[in-house]
Coordinates of C-alpha atoms and ligand atoms in Angstrom, one line a residue:
M1 CA -18.0 -15.7 -21.0
R2 CA -18.8 -11.9 -21.2
T3 CA -18.7 -9.1 -18.7
K4 CA -18.4 -5.3 -18.7
V5 CA -15.2 -4.9 -16.7
A6 CA -12.5 -7.6 -16.5
I7 CA -10.3 -7.1 -13.4
I8 CA -6.9 -8.8 -13.4
G9 CA -5.6 -9.5 -9.8
A10 CA -7.3 -10.0 -6.4
G11 CA -5.2 -7.7 -4.2
P12 CA -6.6 -4.6 -2.5
A13 CA -7.0 -2.7 -5.8
G14 CA -8.8 -5.5 -7.7
L15 CA -11.1 -6.6 -4.9
M16 CA -12.0 -3.1 -3.9
L17 CA -12.8 -2.2 -7.5
G18 CA -14.9 -5.4 -7.8
Q19 CA -16.8 -4.5 -4.7
L20 CA -17.6 -0.9 -5.8
L21 CA -18.6 -2.1 -9.3
S22 CA -20.8 -4.9 -7.9
L23 CA -22.6 -2.3 -5.6
A24 CA -23.3 -0.2 -8.7
N25 CA -24.5 -3.3 -10.5
I26 CA -21.8 -3.1 -13.2
S27 CA -20.9 -6.7 -14.1
N28 CA -17.3 -7.6 -13.5
V29 CA -15.1 -10.7 -13.2
V30 CA -11.9 -10.8 -11.0
I31 CA -9.2 -13.1 -12.3
E32 CA -6.4 -14.0 -9.9
N33 CA -3.5 -16.4 -10.6
R34 CA -2.8 -17.4 -7.0
S35 CA -5.0 -19.4 -4.6
R36 CA -7.5 -17.9 -2.1
D37 CA -5.3 -19.2 0.8
Y38 CA -2.3 -17.5 -0.6
V39 CA -4.0 -14.2 -1.2
E40 CA -5.7 -14.2 2.3
G41 CA -2.5 -15.2 4.0
R42 CA -0.1 -12.5 2.7
S43 CA 0.7 -10.1 5.5
R44 CA 1.7 -6.7 4.3
A45 CA 0.5 -3.2 5.1
G46 CA -1.7 -2.3 8.1
Q47 CA -2.0 1.5 8.5
I48 CA -5.4 2.5 7.1
T49 CA -6.2 6.2 6.4
P50 CA -9.6 7.7 7.1
A51 CA -10.4 7.8 3.4
T52 CA -9.8 4.1 3.1
V53 CA -11.9 3.4 6.2
Q54 CA -14.7 5.6 4.7
I55 CA -14.6 3.8 1.3
L56 CA -14.7 0.4 3.0
T57 CA -17.5 1.5 5.3
E58 CA -19.6 2.9 2.5
S59 CA -19.2 -0.2 0.5
G60 CA -20.5 -2.4 3.2
V61 CA -17.2 -4.0 4.3
G62 CA -16.4 -1.9 7.3
A63 CA -17.9 -3.9 10.2
R64 CA -14.7 -5.7 11.2
I65 CA -12.3 -2.7 10.7
H66 CA -14.6 -0.8 13.1
S67 CA -14.8 -3.5 15.7
E68 CA -11.2 -4.9 15.5
G69 CA -9.1 -2.1 14.1
M70 CA -6.9 -0.2 16.5
V71 CA -7.6 3.6 16.3
H72 CA -4.4 5.7 16.6
S73 CA -4.0 9.4 17.1
T74 CA -0.3 9.9 17.9
L75 CA 3.1 8.9 16.4
Q76 CA 6.3 8.7 18.3
F77 CA 9.6 9.7 16.8
H78 CA 12.7 8.5 18.6
Y79 CA 16.1 10.0 17.7
E80 CA 19.3 11.1 19.5
G81 CA 18.2 9.1 22.5
S82 CA 14.9 10.7 23.2
T83 CA 11.3 10.5 22.0
R84 CA 9.0 13.2 20.7
E85 CA 5.3 12.8 20.0
L86 CA 3.2 14.1 17.2
N87 CA -0.5 14.1 17.9
F88 CA -2.0 14.2 14.3
Q89 CA -5.6 13.9 15.6
A90 CA -5.1 17.2 17.6
L91 CA -3.9 18.8 14.4
T92 CA -6.3 17.4 11.9
G93 CA -9.3 16.0 13.9
R94 CA -8.7 12.6 12.2
T95 CA -7.3 9.3 13.3
V96 CA -5.8 6.3 11.4
T97 CA -6.7 2.7 12.0
I98 CA -4.3 -0.2 12.3
Y99 CA -5.9 -3.3 10.6
G100 CA -3.9 -5.8 8.6
Q101 CA -4.2 -5.7 4.8
Q102 CA -5.0 -9.5 4.7
E103 CA -8.0 -8.8 7.0
I104 CA -9.3 -6.3 4.4
I105 CA -8.7 -8.9 1.8
K106 CA -10.7 -11.5 3.8
D107 CA -13.5 -8.9 4.2
L108 CA -13.6 -8.1 0.5
I109 CA -13.5 -11.7 -0.5
A110 CA -16.4 -12.6 1.9
A111 CA -18.5 -9.7 0.5
R112 CA -17.6 -10.7 -3.1
L113 CA -18.7 -14.3 -2.6
K114 CA -22.2 -13.0 -1.6
T115 CA -22.6 -11.4 -5.1
E116 CA -23.4 -13.0 -8.4
F117 CA -20.2 -11.8 -9.9
P118 CA -17.3 -14.3 -10.4
L119 CA -14.0 -14.2 -8.5
L120 CA -11.7 -16.8 -10.0
F121 CA -8.6 -18.0 -8.2
D122 CA -5.8 -20.2 -9.5
A123 CA -6.1 -18.9 -13.1
A124 CA -3.1 -19.8 -15.3
D125 CA -1.6 -18.2 -18.3
V126 CA -3.6 -15.0 -18.0
Q127 CA -3.2 -12.8 -21.1
I128 CA -5.0 -9.6 -22.3
H129 CA -5.8 -8.9 -25.9
D130 CA -7.0 -6.1 -28.2
T131 CA -7.0 -3.4 -25.5
D132 CA -6.7 -0.7 -28.2
G133 CA -9.9 -1.8 -30.0
F134 CA -13.6 -2.0 -29.0
S135 CA -13.6 -5.7 -28.2
P136 CA -10.9 -6.4 -25.7
Y137 CA -10.7 -9.9 -24.1
V138 CA -8.8 -11.9 -21.6
S139 CA -7.6 -15.5 -22.2
F140 CA -6.6 -17.8 -19.4
S141 CA -7.0 -21.4 -18.2
H142 CA -9.1 -22.2 -15.1
G143 CA -9.9 -25.7 -13.7
G144 CA -8.0 -27.2 -16.6
E145 CA -10.1 -25.5 -19.2
Q146 CA -9.1 -22.8 -21.6
Q147 CA -11.4 -19.7 -21.2
T148 CA -12.0 -16.5 -23.0
L149 CA -13.6 -13.5 -21.2
E150 CA -14.9 -10.8 -23.5
C151 CA -15.4 -7.4 -22.0
D152 CA -15.8 -3.6 -22.5
F153 CA -12.7 -2.8 -20.4
I154 CA -9.8 -4.4 -18.7
V155 CA -8.3 -3.1 -15.4
G156 CA -4.8 -4.3 -14.5
C157 CA -4.8 -4.6 -10.7
D158 CA -2.1 -7.3 -11.0
G159 CA 0.6 -5.7 -8.9
F160 CA 4.2 -4.6 -9.7
H161 CA 5.1 -7.9 -11.4
G162 CA 1.9 -8.4 -13.3
I163 CA 1.3 -8.6 -17.1
C164 CA -0.9 -5.6 -17.7
R165 CA 1.7 -2.7 -17.4
P166 CA 4.2 -4.5 -19.8
H167 CA 1.3 -4.8 -22.3
I168 CA 1.4 -1.0 -22.8
S169 CA 5.0 -0.3 -21.9
D170 CA 5.7 1.4 -25.2
S171 CA 3.3 4.2 -24.3
L172 CA 4.4 4.7 -20.7
T173 CA 6.7 7.1 -19.1
Q174 CA 8.3 5.4 -16.1
F175 CA 9.9 7.1 -13.1
S176 CA 11.8 5.1 -10.5
Y177 CA 14.1 5.5 -7.6
N178 CA 15.7 2.5 -5.8
Y179 CA 16.8 3.1 -2.2
P180 CA 20.2 1.8 -1.2
F181 CA 18.8 -0.4 1.7
T182 CA 16.0 -2.9 2.5
W183 CA 13.7 -3.5 5.4
L184 CA 13.7 -6.7 7.4
A185 CA 9.9 -7.1 8.1
V186 CA 9.1 -9.2 11.2
L187 CA 5.7 -10.3 12.5
A188 CA 5.9 -11.6 16.0
E189 CA 3.8 -12.9 18.8
M190 CA 4.5 -10.1 21.2
S191 CA 2.3 -7.5 22.8
P192 CA 3.0 -4.0 21.5
I193 CA 5.7 -2.3 23.6
S194 CA 3.9 1.0 23.0
P195 CA 0.4 2.0 22.3
D196 CA 1.6 4.2 19.5
V197 CA 3.7 3.5 16.3
I198 CA 7.3 4.4 16.9
F199 CA 9.7 5.6 14.2
S200 CA 13.2 5.4 15.5
S201 CA 15.9 7.1 13.4
H202 CA 19.1 5.7 15.0
E203 CA 22.7 6.2 13.8
T204 CA 22.7 2.5 12.8
G205 CA 19.5 2.8 10.8
L206 CA 15.7 3.0 11.0
A207 CA 13.5 0.8 13.3
L208 CA 9.7 1.0 12.9
F209 CA 7.7 -0.5 15.6
T210 CA 4.0 -1.1 14.9
M211 CA 1.3 -3.7 15.7
R212 CA -1.4 -5.8 14.2
S213 CA -3.4 -6.8 17.3
P214 CA -3.1 -6.6 21.1
N215 CA -0.9 -9.8 20.8
V216 CA 1.0 -9.4 17.5
S217 CA 3.7 -6.8 16.8
R218 CA 5.1 -5.8 13.4
I219 CA 8.7 -4.6 13.4
Y220 CA 10.7 -3.2 10.5
L221 CA 14.5 -2.8 10.6
Q222 CA 16.6 -1.1 8.0
C223 CA 19.3 -3.5 6.7
S224 CA 21.6 -3.8 3.7
P225 CA 20.4 -4.5 0.1
D226 CA 21.6 -8.1 -0.1
E227 CA 20.2 -9.4 3.2
D228 CA 19.1 -13.0 3.7
P229 CA 16.2 -13.2 6.2
N230 CA 17.4 -16.7 7.3
E231 CA 20.5 -15.1 8.8
W232 CA 18.3 -13.1 11.2
S233 CA 17.8 -15.2 14.3
G234 CA 15.3 -14.0 16.9
S235 CA 18.0 -12.8 19.3
R236 CA 19.7 -10.8 16.5
I237 CA 16.4 -9.1 15.6
W238 CA 15.5 -8.3 19.3
D239 CA 19.1 -7.0 20.0
L240 CA 19.0 -4.7 17.1
L241 CA 15.5 -3.4 17.9
Q242 CA 16.6 -2.8 21.5
L243 CA 19.7 -0.9 20.3
R244 CA 17.7 1.3 17.9
L245 CA 15.3 2.1 20.8
E246 CA 18.1 3.0 23.2
G247 CA 17.1 5.7 25.6
R248 CA 13.6 4.4 25.8
P249 CA 12.3 2.7 29.0
E250 CA 11.1 -0.5 27.4
K251 CA 12.9 -3.8 27.6
V252 CA 12.3 -5.7 24.4
N253 CA 11.6 -9.3 25.5
G254 CA 10.9 -10.6 22.0
G255 CA 8.4 -13.3 21.1
A256 CA 7.9 -16.1 18.7
I257 CA 8.5 -15.0 15.1
I258 CA 5.5 -15.7 12.9
E259 CA 7.1 -14.4 9.7
K260 CA 10.1 -12.6 8.4
S261 CA 10.9 -11.3 5.0
I262 CA 13.0 -8.7 3.2
V263 CA 11.1 -5.7 1.7
Q264 CA 12.8 -3.8 -1.2
L265 CA 12.3 0.0 -1.0
R266 CA 11.4 1.6 -4.3
S267 CA 9.5 4.6 -5.7
F268 CA 8.0 3.9 -9.1
V269 CA 5.3 5.6 -11.2
A270 CA 4.1 4.7 -14.7
E271 CA 2.3 7.4 -16.6
K272 CA -0.4 7.4 -18.0
M273 CA -2.3 4.8 -16.2
Q274 CA -4.6 4.1 -19.1
K275 CA -4.5 3.4 -22.8
G276 CA -7.4 2.5 -25.0
R277 CA -9.6 0.1 -23.0
L278 CA -6.9 -0.8 -20.5
F279 CA -6.5 0.9 -17.1
L280 CA -3.9 0.3 -14.4
A281 CA -4.6 0.6 -10.7
G282 CA -2.5 0.1 -7.5
D283 CA 0.9 -1.4 -7.5
A284 CA 0.6 -2.3 -11.2
A285 CA 1.1 1.5 -11.9
H286 CA 3.0 2.8 -8.9
I287 CA 5.1 1.8 -5.8
V288 CA 5.9 3.9 -2.8
P289 CA 8.5 3.0 -0.1
P290 CA 6.6 1.8 2.9
S291 CA 7.9 4.6 5.1
A292 CA 4.6 6.5 5.1
A293 CA 2.3 3.4 4.8
K294 CA 0.6 4.7 1.7
G295 CA 0.7 1.8 -0.8
L296 CA -2.5 0.0 0.2
N297 CA -4.4 3.3 0.6
L298 CA -3.3 4.5 -2.9
A299 CA -4.6 1.2 -4.3
V300 CA -8.0 1.8 -2.7
S301 CA -8.0 5.4 -3.9
D302 CA -7.3 4.3 -7.5
A303 CA -10.1 1.7 -7.3
N304 CA -12.5 4.4 -6.0
I305 CA -11.7 6.9 -8.7
L306 CA -12.1 4.2 -11.4
A307 CA -15.4 2.9 -10.0
R308 CA -16.8 6.5 -10.1
A309 CA -15.7 6.8 -13.7
F310 CA -17.3 3.5 -14.7
E311 CA -20.5 4.5 -12.8
Q312 CA -20.6 7.7 -15.0
H313 CA -19.9 5.8 -18.1
Y314 CA -22.6 3.1 -17.6
G315 CA -25.1 5.2 -15.6
K316 CA -25.0 8.5 -17.5
G317 CA -23.2 7.7 -20.8
K318 CA -20.4 10.3 -19.9
E319 CA -16.8 9.6 -20.7
D320 CA -15.0 12.5 -19.1
L321 CA -14.1 10.8 -15.8
L322 CA -12.9 7.7 -17.6
L323 CA -10.7 9.8 -19.9
S324 CA -9.3 11.8 -17.0
Y325 CA -8.8 8.8 -14.6
S326 CA -5.1 8.8 -14.9
D327 CA -4.7 12.6 -14.4
I328 CA -6.9 12.6 -11.3
A329 CA -5.2 9.5 -9.8
L330 CA -1.7 10.8 -10.4
K331 CA -2.2 13.9 -8.4
Q332 CA -2.8 11.8 -5.3
I333 CA -0.1 9.4 -6.3
W334 CA 2.7 12.0 -6.7
R335 CA 1.6 13.7 -3.5
D336 CA 2.1 10.3 -1.6
V337 CA 5.3 9.4 -3.5
Q338 CA 6.8 12.8 -2.5
F339 CA 5.7 12.3 1.1
S340 CA 6.9 8.7 1.3
H341 CA 10.3 9.6 -0.3
W342 CA 10.7 12.5 2.1
M343 CA 10.0 10.2 5.1
A344 CA 12.5 7.7 3.7
M345 CA 15.2 10.4 3.4
L346 CA 14.4 11.7 6.9
L347 CA 14.6 8.5 8.8
H348 CA 17.2 6.1 7.3
R349 CA 20.9 5.9 7.6
F350 CA 22.6 6.8 4.4
D351 CA 26.2 5.5 4.2
D352 CA 27.6 8.2 1.9
N353 CA 28.3 11.5 3.7
S354 CA 26.4 10.2 6.7
H355 CA 27.6 12.8 9.3
F356 CA 26.4 15.6 7.2
H357 CA 23.1 13.8 6.3
R358 CA 22.5 13.0 10.0
R359 CA 22.7 16.7 11.0
L360 CA 20.2 17.6 8.3
Q361 CA 17.9 14.8 9.4
I362 CA 18.0 16.1 13.0
A363 CA 17.3 19.7 12.0
E364 CA 14.3 18.5 9.9
L365 CA 13.0 16.2 12.7
D366 CA 13.2 19.1 15.2
R367 CA 11.3 21.4 12.7
V368 CA 8.5 18.8 12.1
L369 CA 8.1 18.0 15.7
G370 CA 8.0 21.6 16.8
S371 CA 4.6 23.3 17.1
G372 CA 4.8 25.3 13.8
P373 CA 3.3 24.8 10.4
A374 CA 5.6 21.9 9.6
A375 CA 3.8 19.7 12.2
Q376 CA 0.5 20.7 10.7
S377 CA 1.6 19.9 7.2
F378 CA 3.1 16.5 8.3
A379 CA -0.2 15.6 10.1
E380 CA -2.3 16.4 7.1
L381 CA -0.1 14.3 4.8
W382 CA -0.1 11.4 7.3
V383 CA -3.9 11.2 7.6
G384 CA -4.3 11.9 3.8
N385 CA -7.1 13.5 1.7
P386 CA -10.8 12.6 1.8
P387 CA -11.9 10.1 -0.9
F388 CA -12.4 11.4 -4.4
A389 CA -16.1 12.0 -5.1
A390 CA -17.5 12.6 -8.6
S391 CA -19.2 16.0 -8.9
Ligands
APR1 N1 -2.9 -12.8 -13.5 C1 -3.8 -12.7 -12.5 N2 -3.4 -12.2 -11.3 C2 -2.2 -11.7 -11.1 C3 -1.2 -11.8 -12.2 C4 -1.6 -12.4 -13.4 N3 -0.8 -12.5 -14.4 N4 -0.1 -11.3 -11.7 C5 -0.3 -10.9 -10.5 N5 -1.5 -11.2 -10.1 C6 -2.2 -11.0 -8.8 C7 -1.3 -11.2 -7.6 O1 -1.2 -12.6 -7.3 C8 -1.9 -10.4 -6.5 O2 -2.9 -11.1 -5.8 O3 -2.5 -9.6 -8.7 C9 -2.6 -9.2 -7.3 C10 -1.9 -7.9 -7.0 O4 -2.1 -7.5 -5.7 P1 -1.1 -6.6 -4.9 O5 0.3 -6.9 -5.3 O6 -1.4 -6.6 -3.5 O7 -1.4 -5.1 -5.6 P2 -2.6 -4.1 -5.3 O8 -3.9 -4.7 -5.3 O9 -2.3 -3.0 -6.3 O10 -2.3 -3.5 -3.8 C11 -1.2 -2.7 -3.5 O11 -0.9 -4.0 -1.6 O12 0.7 -5.2 -0.7 C12 0.4 -4.1 -0.9 O13 2.4 -2.8 -0.9 C13 1.2 -3.1 -1.6 O14 0.0 -1.8 -0.2 C14 0.2 -2.1 -1.6 C15 -1.0 -2.7 -2.1

């Protein structure tokens, strides 16, 4: 088998890149080691920036996000027993859309299956070879048969635990920060208690209330690093959420829990995101803590930059964008890593020196939620930049 671009991983980065390359008629194969059901069923992020909505729309997969996505203009911050609002639409003219990552995945897979280009699920023993030479290839087994995929380029969109980043680890500089707590992530059959996303910074820790549909809520609760989700019964979850929303009028009645899991919070960046004929995109190269909901949007941003670079390479025979992919992508990545880290430091409980840290957090929240330039700056970072466009 031969293709121009071999894409490892069918998460948001890999599927988005595949869609953009297919639209530009650049042959590509997406190789995924899990099943379609698994990939479509994984609930994760859900806060979609205007840039991501634009990229999805322009690549022909925006119909459902426009009809089913929930458009938001305001965030609520609850601390010290009262709530303050930040209307980012009033400050930037832009909104964000709540639409589950797995719905984007379903839309991208449905679009992919209408193209002539392969999307292979359940691939086993995926390995990449000769990425420093002119003839890279991918070996794997699929449907019980050993396969070799020859290609011009390989793109590692295989997430944080994939095989592509380790392949070039000798040439990478890696930056990381592990936060001293986790989030319990809960998906529940429960109508949203508020039309807006609520960040609560309580003295016992963060609660983040968001939603996926008019009947399904998503709740995140800060908890300790060694937490076991099975020890979190429904009543324990609802009691803690109610406590962290104390001072608000809502009564949390709870609902059937669809899913609960522990999310590790980590900032991580690997530089450069390319070597020879191998490129990294999405979580394969970087992780942000979910505090500013940037992970999925960054994966789509990487895919968009890389797609423009391949278009230039194949359409105009120009290499400059391909050569500068990592430099361009990292500017956006570090901006979002910084913002996500700042949000994490602003909203969580830190056990060391917590009284002092708390006062700093309150002063900072007061400053951001005032009417000065800090609110403007926050709003612009929250909605994000427009998509990269090749000049
Ligand atoms: N071979 C093939 N596929 C692989 C391999 C492998 N060896 N290892 C991992 N994969 C697949 C995973 O099964 C997964 O489907 O790569 C895909 C990577 O997808 P994500 O982890 O979702 O990463 P990415 O596409 O970069 O999207 C990042 O998704 O969940 C979020 O928090 C994350 O929002 C961020 C965004």
